[in-house]
C-alpha cells in the first residue's frame, strides 16, 4: 500500500533550487520522524536529511548549508528545499517514515516511490 507520495523532481540546471514534497496518509508525518534519502547510479542509498517529530533537523555533511528539511503537520507533508545544486546531487530522492533511536535516524520499510532529480551541466 502506497503511503508516501513524492513530487518536485525533474531536470534542474546547475545552481538551481527545487523543493521536493512528500505527502503522507494517515497522519504519518505527524506521528513519525522523517528522512530524505537519495541514491545515485552505482551508489548506495544514503541519508541526506532528517527531522524529528519535535522539529529537530540533521543534514549530511555533503548538503549542509545547501539543503533544508521542514515539515507541515497540518498538511501532513515533509519538504526538502535544495539549493546550489551541483551535478553530484543527481539521484533518485526518497522519502521515509522512520524513527530516531538514540541520536541516529533509522529508516523503516515505509518508503515513497522516489522522485528523480537530474542536475544539468
PDB file of C-alpha atoms in Angstrom:
ATOM      1  CA  UNK A   1       0.000   0.000   0.000  1.00  0.00           C
ATOM      2  CA  UNK A   2       1.392   3.396  -1.024  1.00  0.00           C
ATOM      3  CA  UNK A   3       1.529   5.717   1.982  1.00  0.00           C
ATOM      4  CA  UNK A   4       4.067   8.338   0.846  1.00  0.00           C
ATOM      5  CA  UNK A   5       3.797  10.279  -2.421  1.00  0.00           C
ATOM      6  CA  UNK A   6       6.675  12.453  -3.602  1.00  0.00           C
ATOM      7  CA  UNK A   7       6.834  15.269  -6.121  1.00  0.00           C
ATOM      8  CA  UNK A   8       9.050  18.139  -7.200  1.00  0.00           C
ATOM      9  CA  UNK A   9      11.815  16.332  -9.057  1.00  0.00           C
ATOM     10  CA  UNK A  10      12.828  16.817 -12.647  1.00  0.00           C
ATOM     11  CA  UNK A  11      15.524  18.376 -14.783  1.00  0.00           C
ATOM     12  CA  UNK A  12      17.235  21.223 -12.921  1.00  0.00           C
ATOM     13  CA  UNK A  13      20.034  23.471 -14.096  1.00  0.00           C
ATOM     14  CA  UNK A  14      23.197  23.632 -12.011  1.00  0.00           C
ATOM     15  CA  UNK A  15      22.765  26.076  -9.160  1.00  0.00           C
ATOM     16  CA  UNK A  16      19.009  25.608  -9.109  1.00  0.00           C
ATOM     17  CA  UNK A  17      16.772  25.486  -6.068  1.00  0.00           C
ATOM     18  CA  UNK A  18      13.953  22.943  -6.376  1.00  0.00           C
ATOM     19  CA  UNK A  19      11.742  21.940  -3.481  1.00  0.00           C
ATOM     20  CA  UNK A  20      10.744  18.318  -3.023  1.00  0.00           C
ATOM     21  CA  UNK A  21       7.495  17.416  -1.287  1.00  0.00           C
ATOM     22  CA  UNK A  22       6.378  14.205   0.372  1.00  0.00           C
ATOM     23  CA  UNK A  23       2.676  13.893   1.168  1.00  0.00           C
ATOM     24  CA  UNK A  24       1.714  11.125   3.573  1.00  0.00           C
ATOM     25  CA  UNK A  25      -1.513   9.416   4.541  1.00  0.00           C
ATOM     26  CA  UNK A  26      -2.937   8.542   7.947  1.00  0.00           C
ATOM     27  CA  UNK A  27      -1.046  11.329   9.741  1.00  0.00           C
ATOM     28  CA  UNK A  28       2.288   9.604   9.169  1.00  0.00           C
ATOM     29  CA  UNK A  29       4.294  12.836   9.176  1.00  0.00           C
ATOM     30  CA  UNK A  30       2.749  13.955  12.437  1.00  0.00           C
ATOM     31  CA  UNK A  31       3.434  10.630  14.145  1.00  0.00           C
ATOM     32  CA  UNK A  32       6.904   9.803  12.782  1.00  0.00           C
ATOM     33  CA  UNK A  33      10.390  11.089  12.453  1.00  0.00           C
ATOM     34  CA  UNK A  34      11.015  11.628   8.734  1.00  0.00           C
ATOM     35  CA  UNK A  35      14.012  11.314   6.453  1.00  0.00           C
ATOM     36  CA  UNK A  36      15.073  12.142   2.924  1.00  0.00           C
ATOM     37  CA  UNK A  37      17.412   9.701   1.184  1.00  0.00           C
ATOM     38  CA  UNK A  38      18.988   9.664  -2.242  1.00  0.00           C
ATOM     39  CA  UNK A  39      20.501   7.011  -4.461  1.00  0.00           C
ATOM     40  CA  UNK A  40      22.695   7.709  -7.463  1.00  0.00           C
ATOM     41  CA  UNK A  41      23.598   5.086 -10.095  1.00  0.00           C
ATOM     42  CA  UNK A  42      26.220   2.694  -8.747  1.00  0.00           C
ATOM     43  CA  UNK A  43      25.985   4.090  -5.220  1.00  0.00           C
ATOM     44  CA  UNK A  44      24.225   3.026  -2.046  1.00  0.00           C
ATOM     45  CA  UNK A  45      21.170   4.820  -0.801  1.00  0.00           C
ATOM     46  CA  UNK A  46      22.260   7.496   1.657  1.00  0.00           C
ATOM     47  CA  UNK A  47      20.536   9.651   4.230  1.00  0.00           C
ATOM     48  CA  UNK A  48      20.767  13.340   3.350  1.00  0.00           C
ATOM     49  CA  UNK A  49      18.369  14.941   5.834  1.00  0.00           C
ATOM     50  CA  UNK A  50      16.118  14.004   8.734  1.00  0.00           C
ATOM     51  CA  UNK A  51      13.672  15.707  11.054  1.00  0.00           C
ATOM     52  CA  UNK A  52      12.227  14.538  14.355  1.00  0.00           C
ATOM     53  CA  UNK A  53       8.598  14.750  15.334  1.00  0.00           C
ATOM     54  CA  UNK A  54       9.640  17.682  17.514  1.00  0.00           C
ATOM     55  CA  UNK A  55      11.255  19.566  14.634  1.00  0.00           C
ATOM     56  CA  UNK A  56      14.945  18.923  15.269  1.00  0.00           C
ATOM     57  CA  UNK A  57      16.838  18.573  11.972  1.00  0.00           C
ATOM     58  CA  UNK A  58      20.074  16.951  10.853  1.00  0.00           C
ATOM     59  CA  UNK A  59      21.813  17.230   7.493  1.00  0.00           C
ATOM     60  CA  UNK A  60      24.543  15.186   5.877  1.00  0.00           C
ATOM     61  CA  UNK A  61      27.857  16.991   5.578  1.00  0.00           C
ATOM     62  CA  UNK A  62      27.602  16.888   1.792  1.00  0.00           C
ATOM     63  CA  UNK A  63      24.437  19.014   1.788  1.00  0.00           C
ATOM     64  CA  UNK A  64      24.831  21.050   4.974  1.00  0.00           C
ATOM     65  CA  UNK A  65      24.331  24.720   4.238  1.00  0.00           C
ATOM     66  CA  UNK A  66      22.557  23.976   0.948  1.00  0.00           C
ATOM     67  CA  UNK A  67      19.535  21.807   1.861  1.00  0.00           C
ATOM     68  CA  UNK A  68      16.761  22.463   4.353  1.00  0.00           C
ATOM     69  CA  UNK A  69      14.282  19.896   5.645  1.00  0.00           C
ATOM     70  CA  UNK A  70      10.979  21.011   7.141  1.00  0.00           C
ATOM     71  CA  UNK A  71       7.544  19.662   7.949  1.00  0.00           C
ATOM     72  CA  UNK A  72       3.966  20.895   7.927  1.00  0.00           C
ATOM     73  CA  UNK A  73       1.858  18.704  10.176  1.00  0.00           C
ATOM     74  CA  UNK A  74      -1.396  20.367   9.104  1.00  0.00           C
ATOM     75  CA  UNK A  75      -0.680  19.315   5.506  1.00  0.00           C
ATOM     76  CA  UNK A  76       0.895  16.002   6.545  1.00  0.00           C
ATOM     77  CA  UNK A  77       3.859  16.924   4.362  1.00  0.00           C
ATOM     78  CA  UNK A  78       7.631  16.990   4.665  1.00  0.00           C
ATOM     79  CA  UNK A  79       9.768  19.156   2.377  1.00  0.00           C
ATOM     80  CA  UNK A  80      13.335  19.194   1.159  1.00  0.00           C
ATOM     81  CA  UNK A  81      14.475  22.584  -0.110  1.00  0.00           C
ATOM     82  CA  UNK A  82      17.541  22.143  -2.304  1.00  0.00           C
ATOM     83  CA  UNK A  83      19.897  24.970  -3.233  1.00  0.00           C
ATOM     84  CA  UNK A  84      23.069  25.499  -5.254  1.00  0.00           C
ATOM     85  CA  UNK A  85      22.827  22.095  -6.900  1.00  0.00           C
ATOM     86  CA  UNK A  86      25.964  20.640  -8.477  1.00  0.00           C
ATOM     87  CA  UNK A  87      25.801  17.669 -10.879  1.00  0.00           C
ATOM     88  CA  UNK A  88      26.792  15.391  -7.981  1.00  0.00           C
ATOM     89  CA  UNK A  89      23.326  15.889  -6.492  1.00  0.00           C
ATOM     90  CA  UNK A  90      21.768  13.957  -9.382  1.00  0.00           C
ATOM     91  CA  UNK A  91      19.934  10.994  -7.850  1.00  0.00           C
ATOM     92  CA  UNK A  92      16.573   9.481  -7.064  1.00  0.00           C
ATOM     93  CA  UNK A  93      15.329  11.065  -3.856  1.00  0.00           C
ATOM     94  CA  UNK A  94      13.176   9.032  -1.466  1.00  0.00           C
ATOM     95  CA  UNK A  95      11.021   9.983   1.478  1.00  0.00           C
ATOM     96  CA  UNK A  96      10.952   7.695   4.511  1.00  0.00           C
ATOM     97  CA  UNK A  97       8.899   7.454   7.698  1.00  0.00           C
ATOM     98  CA  UNK A  98      11.182   6.111  10.403  1.00  0.00           C
ATOM     99  CA  UNK A  99      12.341   6.980  13.857  1.00  0.00           C
ATOM    100  CA  UNK A 100      15.282   8.092  15.911  1.00  0.00           C
ATOM    101  CA  UNK A 101      16.906   5.612  18.241  1.00  0.00           C
ATOM    102  CA  UNK A 102      19.295   7.468  20.425  1.00  0.00           C
ATOM    103  CA  UNK A 103      20.735  10.254  18.294  1.00  0.00           C
ATOM    104  CA  UNK A 104      20.568   8.398  14.964  1.00  0.00           C
ATOM    105  CA  UNK A 105      17.802   8.130  12.381  1.00  0.00           C
ATOM    106  CA  UNK A 106      16.758   4.632  11.331  1.00  0.00           C
ATOM    107  CA  UNK A 107      14.553   4.042   8.282  1.00  0.00           C
ATOM    108  CA  UNK A 108      11.505   1.853   8.231  1.00  0.00           C
ATOM    109  CA  UNK A 109      10.183  -0.090   5.247  1.00  0.00           C
ATOM    110  CA  UNK A 110       7.745   2.756   4.612  1.00  0.00           C
ATOM    111  CA  UNK A 111       9.284   4.455   1.538  1.00  0.00           C
ATOM    112  CA  UNK A 112       7.969   6.803  -1.059  1.00  0.00           C
ATOM    113  CA  UNK A 113       8.186   5.851  -4.723  1.00  0.00           C
ATOM    114  CA  UNK A 114      11.107   8.213  -5.285  1.00  0.00           C
ATOM    115  CA  UNK A 115      11.471  11.269  -7.483  1.00  0.00           C
ATOM    116  CA  UNK A 116      14.300  11.760  -9.961  1.00  0.00           C
ATOM    117  CA  UNK A 117      16.391  14.920  -9.684  1.00  0.00           C
ATOM    118  CA  UNK A 118      18.726  15.457 -12.626  1.00  0.00           C
ATOM    119  CA  UNK A 119      21.133  18.398 -12.491  1.00  0.00           C
ATOM    120  CA  UNK A 120      22.195  19.582 -15.930  1.00  0.00           C
ATOM    121  CA  UNK A 121      25.772  20.529 -16.773  1.00  0.00           C
TER     122      UNK A 121
END
